[in-house]
Short mmCIF file of N, CA and C in Angstrom, two decimals:
data_model
loop_
_atom_site.label_atom_id
_atom_site.label_comp_id
_atom_site.label_asym_id
_atom_site.label_seq_id
_atom_site.Cartn_x
_atom_site.Cartn_y
_atom_site.Cartn_z
N MET A 231 0.86 -1.18 0.00
CA MET A 231 0.00 0.00 0.00
C MET A 231 0.90 1.24 0.00
N PRO A 232 0.65 2.18 -0.90
CA PRO A 232 1.45 3.42 -0.92
C PRO A 232 1.35 4.16 0.40
N THR A 233 2.39 4.94 0.70
CA THR A 233 2.44 5.62 1.99
C THR A 233 1.38 6.70 2.14
N ASN A 234 0.78 7.16 1.04
CA ASN A 234 -0.22 8.21 1.16
C ASN A 234 -1.62 7.65 1.31
N GLN A 235 -1.73 6.34 1.59
CA GLN A 235 -3.03 5.72 1.80
C GLN A 235 -3.11 5.15 3.21
N LEU A 236 -4.34 5.11 3.73
CA LEU A 236 -4.56 4.63 5.09
C LEU A 236 -5.78 3.72 5.07
N ARG A 237 -5.69 2.58 5.70
CA ARG A 237 -6.82 1.65 5.78
C ARG A 237 -7.55 1.87 7.11
N VAL A 238 -8.86 2.01 7.03
CA VAL A 238 -9.69 2.13 8.23
C VAL A 238 -10.84 1.14 8.12
N ASN A 239 -11.39 0.76 9.26
CA ASN A 239 -12.51 -0.16 9.29
C ASN A 239 -13.70 0.56 9.91
N ILE A 240 -14.79 0.60 9.16
CA ILE A 240 -16.02 1.24 9.65
C ILE A 240 -17.16 0.25 9.48
N PHE A 241 -17.73 -0.14 10.59
CA PHE A 241 -18.87 -1.05 10.63
C PHE A 241 -18.61 -2.33 9.83
N GLY A 242 -17.40 -2.87 10.03
CA GLY A 242 -17.05 -4.14 9.41
C GLY A 242 -16.56 -4.07 7.98
N ALA A 243 -16.50 -2.89 7.42
CA ALA A 243 -16.00 -2.73 6.05
C ALA A 243 -14.69 -1.96 6.07
N GLU A 244 -13.77 -2.40 5.24
CA GLU A 244 -12.48 -1.72 5.17
C GLU A 244 -12.51 -0.69 4.05
N TYR A 245 -11.96 0.48 4.36
CA TYR A 245 -11.87 1.57 3.39
C TYR A 245 -10.42 2.02 3.31
N VAL A 246 -9.99 2.27 2.09
CA VAL A 246 -8.66 2.82 1.88
C VAL A 246 -8.84 4.29 1.58
N LEU A 247 -8.27 5.12 2.43
CA LEU A 247 -8.43 6.57 2.32
C LEU A 247 -7.10 7.21 1.97
N LYS A 248 -7.19 8.33 1.29
CA LYS A 248 -5.99 9.11 1.03
C LYS A 248 -5.58 9.75 2.35
N ALA A 249 -4.36 9.51 2.74
CA ALA A 249 -3.87 10.01 4.02
C ALA A 249 -3.30 11.41 3.85
N THR A 250 -3.61 12.25 4.81
CA THR A 250 -3.02 13.58 4.86
C THR A 250 -1.87 13.53 5.84
N GLU A 251 -1.36 14.68 6.19
CA GLU A 251 -0.26 14.71 7.15
C GLU A 251 -0.70 14.27 8.55
N ASN A 252 -2.01 14.28 8.82
CA ASN A 252 -2.49 13.92 10.15
C ASN A 252 -3.29 12.62 10.11
N GLN A 253 -2.59 11.50 10.02
CA GLN A 253 -3.26 10.20 9.95
C GLN A 253 -4.01 9.87 11.23
N ASP A 254 -3.50 10.32 12.37
CA ASP A 254 -4.19 10.06 13.64
C ASP A 254 -5.59 10.66 13.63
N GLU A 255 -5.73 11.82 13.04
CA GLU A 255 -7.04 12.47 12.97
C GLU A 255 -7.99 11.65 12.09
N ILE A 256 -7.52 11.14 10.98
CA ILE A 256 -8.35 10.31 10.10
C ILE A 256 -8.79 9.06 10.84
N ILE A 257 -7.89 8.45 11.58
CA ILE A 257 -8.22 7.24 12.34
C ILE A 257 -9.28 7.55 13.40
N LYS A 258 -9.16 8.68 14.08
CA LYS A 258 -10.15 9.07 15.10
C LYS A 258 -11.51 9.34 14.46
N ILE A 259 -11.51 10.00 13.31
CA ILE A 259 -12.78 10.28 12.62
C ILE A 259 -13.45 8.98 12.19
N ALA A 260 -12.68 8.08 11.62
CA ALA A 260 -13.24 6.79 11.21
C ALA A 260 -13.79 6.02 12.41
N ALA A 261 -13.08 6.05 13.52
CA ALA A 261 -13.55 5.38 14.73
C ALA A 261 -14.83 6.02 15.24
N TYR A 262 -14.95 7.33 15.11
CA TYR A 262 -16.15 8.03 15.55
C TYR A 262 -17.35 7.63 14.69
N VAL A 263 -17.15 7.58 13.37
CA VAL A 263 -18.22 7.15 12.47
C VAL A 263 -18.62 5.71 12.79
N ASP A 264 -17.64 4.85 13.01
CA ASP A 264 -17.90 3.46 13.36
C ASP A 264 -18.71 3.38 14.65
N GLN A 265 -18.33 4.17 15.64
CA GLN A 265 -19.05 4.19 16.92
C GLN A 265 -20.50 4.62 16.72
N LYS A 266 -20.71 5.67 15.94
CA LYS A 266 -22.07 6.17 15.70
C LYS A 266 -22.92 5.11 15.01
N MET A 267 -22.34 4.44 14.02
CA MET A 267 -23.10 3.40 13.32
C MET A 267 -23.45 2.25 14.26
N LYS A 268 -22.53 1.87 15.13
CA LYS A 268 -22.80 0.79 16.08
C LYS A 268 -23.86 1.20 17.10
N GLU A 269 -23.83 2.46 17.54
CA GLU A 269 -24.85 2.95 18.47
C GLU A 269 -26.23 2.87 17.84
N ILE A 270 -26.34 3.31 16.61
CA ILE A 270 -27.63 3.28 15.92
C ILE A 270 -28.06 1.84 15.68
N ASP A 271 -27.12 0.98 15.32
CA ASP A 271 -27.44 -0.42 15.07
C ASP A 271 -28.00 -1.10 16.31
N ARG A 272 -27.49 -0.70 17.50
CA ARG A 272 -27.99 -1.28 18.75
C ARG A 272 -29.41 -0.84 19.07
N THR A 273 -29.79 0.37 18.63
CA THR A 273 -31.09 0.91 19.02
C THR A 273 -32.15 0.82 17.92
N GLN A 274 -31.73 0.62 16.69
CA GLN A 274 -32.67 0.57 15.57
C GLN A 274 -32.63 -0.81 14.93
N ASN A 275 -33.75 -1.24 14.44
CA ASN A 275 -33.81 -2.53 13.75
C ASN A 275 -33.82 -2.27 12.25
N LEU A 276 -32.66 -1.88 11.73
CA LEU A 276 -32.55 -1.59 10.31
C LEU A 276 -31.90 -2.76 9.60
N ASN A 277 -32.39 -3.08 8.44
CA ASN A 277 -31.81 -4.17 7.67
C ASN A 277 -30.99 -3.66 6.51
N SER A 278 -30.59 -2.41 6.59
CA SER A 278 -29.86 -1.80 5.48
C SER A 278 -28.69 -0.98 6.03
N ASN A 279 -27.50 -1.33 5.57
CA ASN A 279 -26.33 -0.54 5.97
C ASN A 279 -26.42 0.88 5.42
N MET A 280 -27.07 1.04 4.27
CA MET A 280 -27.23 2.38 3.69
C MET A 280 -28.07 3.25 4.61
N LYS A 281 -29.19 2.73 5.10
CA LYS A 281 -30.03 3.50 6.02
C LYS A 281 -29.28 3.80 7.31
N LEU A 282 -28.54 2.82 7.78
CA LEU A 282 -27.74 3.00 8.99
C LEU A 282 -26.70 4.10 8.79
N ALA A 283 -26.03 4.09 7.65
CA ALA A 283 -25.02 5.11 7.35
C ALA A 283 -25.66 6.49 7.23
N ILE A 284 -26.84 6.55 6.62
CA ILE A 284 -27.52 7.85 6.48
C ILE A 284 -27.94 8.38 7.85
N LEU A 285 -28.47 7.52 8.71
CA LEU A 285 -28.83 7.96 10.06
C LEU A 285 -27.60 8.42 10.84
N ALA A 286 -26.50 7.71 10.69
CA ALA A 286 -25.26 8.12 11.36
C ALA A 286 -24.81 9.47 10.83
N ALA A 287 -24.88 9.66 9.51
CA ALA A 287 -24.49 10.94 8.91
C ALA A 287 -25.39 12.06 9.42
N LEU A 288 -26.69 11.80 9.52
CA LEU A 288 -27.61 12.82 10.03
C LEU A 288 -27.31 13.16 11.49
N ASN A 289 -27.02 12.16 12.30
CA ASN A 289 -26.68 12.41 13.70
C ASN A 289 -25.40 13.23 13.82
N ILE A 290 -24.40 12.88 13.03
CA ILE A 290 -23.13 13.61 13.07
C ILE A 290 -23.33 15.03 12.55
N ALA A 291 -24.14 15.18 11.49
CA ALA A 291 -24.42 16.53 10.97
C ALA A 291 -25.16 17.37 12.00
N GLU A 292 -26.07 16.75 12.75
CA GLU A 292 -26.78 17.48 13.81
C GLU A 292 -25.80 17.94 14.88
N GLU A 293 -24.88 17.07 15.28
CA GLU A 293 -23.86 17.46 16.26
C GLU A 293 -23.03 18.62 15.74
N LEU A 294 -22.64 18.56 14.48
CA LEU A 294 -21.86 19.64 13.87
C LEU A 294 -22.65 20.93 13.85
N PHE A 295 -23.93 20.86 13.47
CA PHE A 295 -24.78 22.04 13.42
C PHE A 295 -24.88 22.68 14.80
N HIS A 296 -25.10 21.87 15.84
CA HIS A 296 -25.19 22.41 17.20
C HIS A 296 -23.86 23.03 17.64
N ALA A 297 -22.76 22.38 17.31
CA ALA A 297 -21.45 22.92 17.67
C ALA A 297 -21.18 24.24 16.96
N GLN A 298 -21.56 24.32 15.68
CA GLN A 298 -21.36 25.57 14.94
C GLN A 298 -22.25 26.69 15.48
N THR A 299 -23.48 26.36 15.83
CA THR A 299 -24.38 27.35 16.41
C THR A 299 -23.82 27.86 17.73
N TYR A 300 -23.33 26.96 18.56
CA TYR A 300 -22.73 27.35 19.84
C TYR A 300 -21.50 28.22 19.60
N GLN A 301 -20.66 27.83 18.65
CA GLN A 301 -19.46 28.60 18.34
C GLN A 301 -19.84 30.01 17.85
N ASP A 302 -20.86 30.11 17.02
CA ASP A 302 -21.30 31.42 16.54
C ASP A 302 -21.74 32.30 17.71
N ARG A 303 -22.49 31.71 18.65
CA ARG A 303 -22.93 32.49 19.82
C ARG A 303 -21.76 32.95 20.66
N VAL A 304 -20.78 32.07 20.84
CA VAL A 304 -19.60 32.44 21.62
C VAL A 304 -18.84 33.56 20.93
N PHE A 305 -18.67 33.47 19.61
CA PHE A 305 -17.97 34.53 18.87
C PHE A 305 -18.73 35.85 18.95
N GLU A 306 -20.06 35.79 18.90
CA GLU A 306 -20.85 37.01 19.05
C GLU A 306 -20.65 37.63 20.42
N GLN A 307 -20.61 36.80 21.46
CA GLN A 307 -20.38 37.30 22.81
C GLN A 307 -18.99 37.91 22.94
N ILE A 308 -18.00 37.25 22.36
CA ILE A 308 -16.64 37.78 22.40
C ILE A 308 -16.58 39.11 21.67
N ASP A 309 -17.20 39.19 20.51
CA ASP A 309 -17.22 40.43 19.74
C ASP A 309 -17.90 41.55 20.53
N HIS A 310 -19.02 41.22 21.16
CA HIS A 310 -19.75 42.21 21.97
C HIS A 310 -18.87 42.72 23.12
N GLU A 311 -18.22 41.79 23.83
CA GLU A 311 -17.35 42.18 24.95
C GLU A 311 -16.15 42.98 24.47
N ALA A 312 -15.59 42.61 23.32
CA ALA A 312 -14.45 43.35 22.77
C ALA A 312 -14.85 44.78 22.43
N LYS A 313 -16.04 44.94 21.87
CA LYS A 313 -16.52 46.29 21.54
C LYS A 313 -16.75 47.11 22.81
N LYS A 314 -17.27 46.47 23.85
CA LYS A 314 -17.46 47.18 25.12
C LYS A 314 -16.12 47.61 25.70
N LEU A 315 -15.13 46.72 25.66
CA LEU A 315 -13.80 47.07 26.16
C LEU A 315 -13.18 48.19 25.34
N ASN A 316 -13.37 48.14 24.03
CA ASN A 316 -12.84 49.18 23.16
C ASN A 316 -13.46 50.53 23.50
N ARG A 317 -14.78 50.55 23.73
CA ARG A 317 -15.45 51.80 24.10
C ARG A 317 -14.92 52.31 25.44
N SER A 318 -14.73 51.38 26.39
CA SER A 318 -14.22 51.78 27.70
C SER A 318 -12.81 52.36 27.58
N LEU A 319 -11.98 51.74 26.76
CA LEU A 319 -10.63 52.25 26.55
C LEU A 319 -10.66 53.62 25.88
N GLN A 320 -11.52 53.78 24.89
CA GLN A 320 -11.63 55.07 24.21
C GLN A 320 -12.11 56.15 25.18
N ASP A 321 -13.09 55.80 26.02
CA ASP A 321 -13.58 56.76 27.02
C ASP A 321 -12.47 57.14 27.99
N ALA A 322 -11.67 56.16 28.42
CA ALA A 322 -10.58 56.43 29.35
C ALA A 322 -9.51 57.30 28.70
N LEU A 323 -9.24 57.07 27.44
CA LEU A 323 -8.24 57.88 26.74
C LEU A 323 -8.72 59.30 26.48
N ASP A 324 -10.02 59.47 26.37
CA ASP A 324 -10.59 60.80 26.11
C ASP A 324 -10.62 61.67 27.35
N LEU A 325 -10.39 61.08 28.51
CA LEU A 325 -10.44 61.87 29.75
C LEU A 325 -9.29 62.79 29.89
#
């Protein structure tokens, strides 16, 4: 196998992925997808790996959406506080 490829196992299937400089990250992501698929498989009676993969993708996308929404709120709060500090500094300099 060429050095720029990485083998991962997700839900019993092996995939050969193009490896980037951070192979550990790819391995962790593959393990996370595998974990999500196994969690869904334990709770749902699906007879299709495609449906299982789609549900896992939807769950992961929901997690990403919530994380991005939270990050946006945090950035807005930081921006608001930075503007308040800037106004306070300007007021102090104007004295």
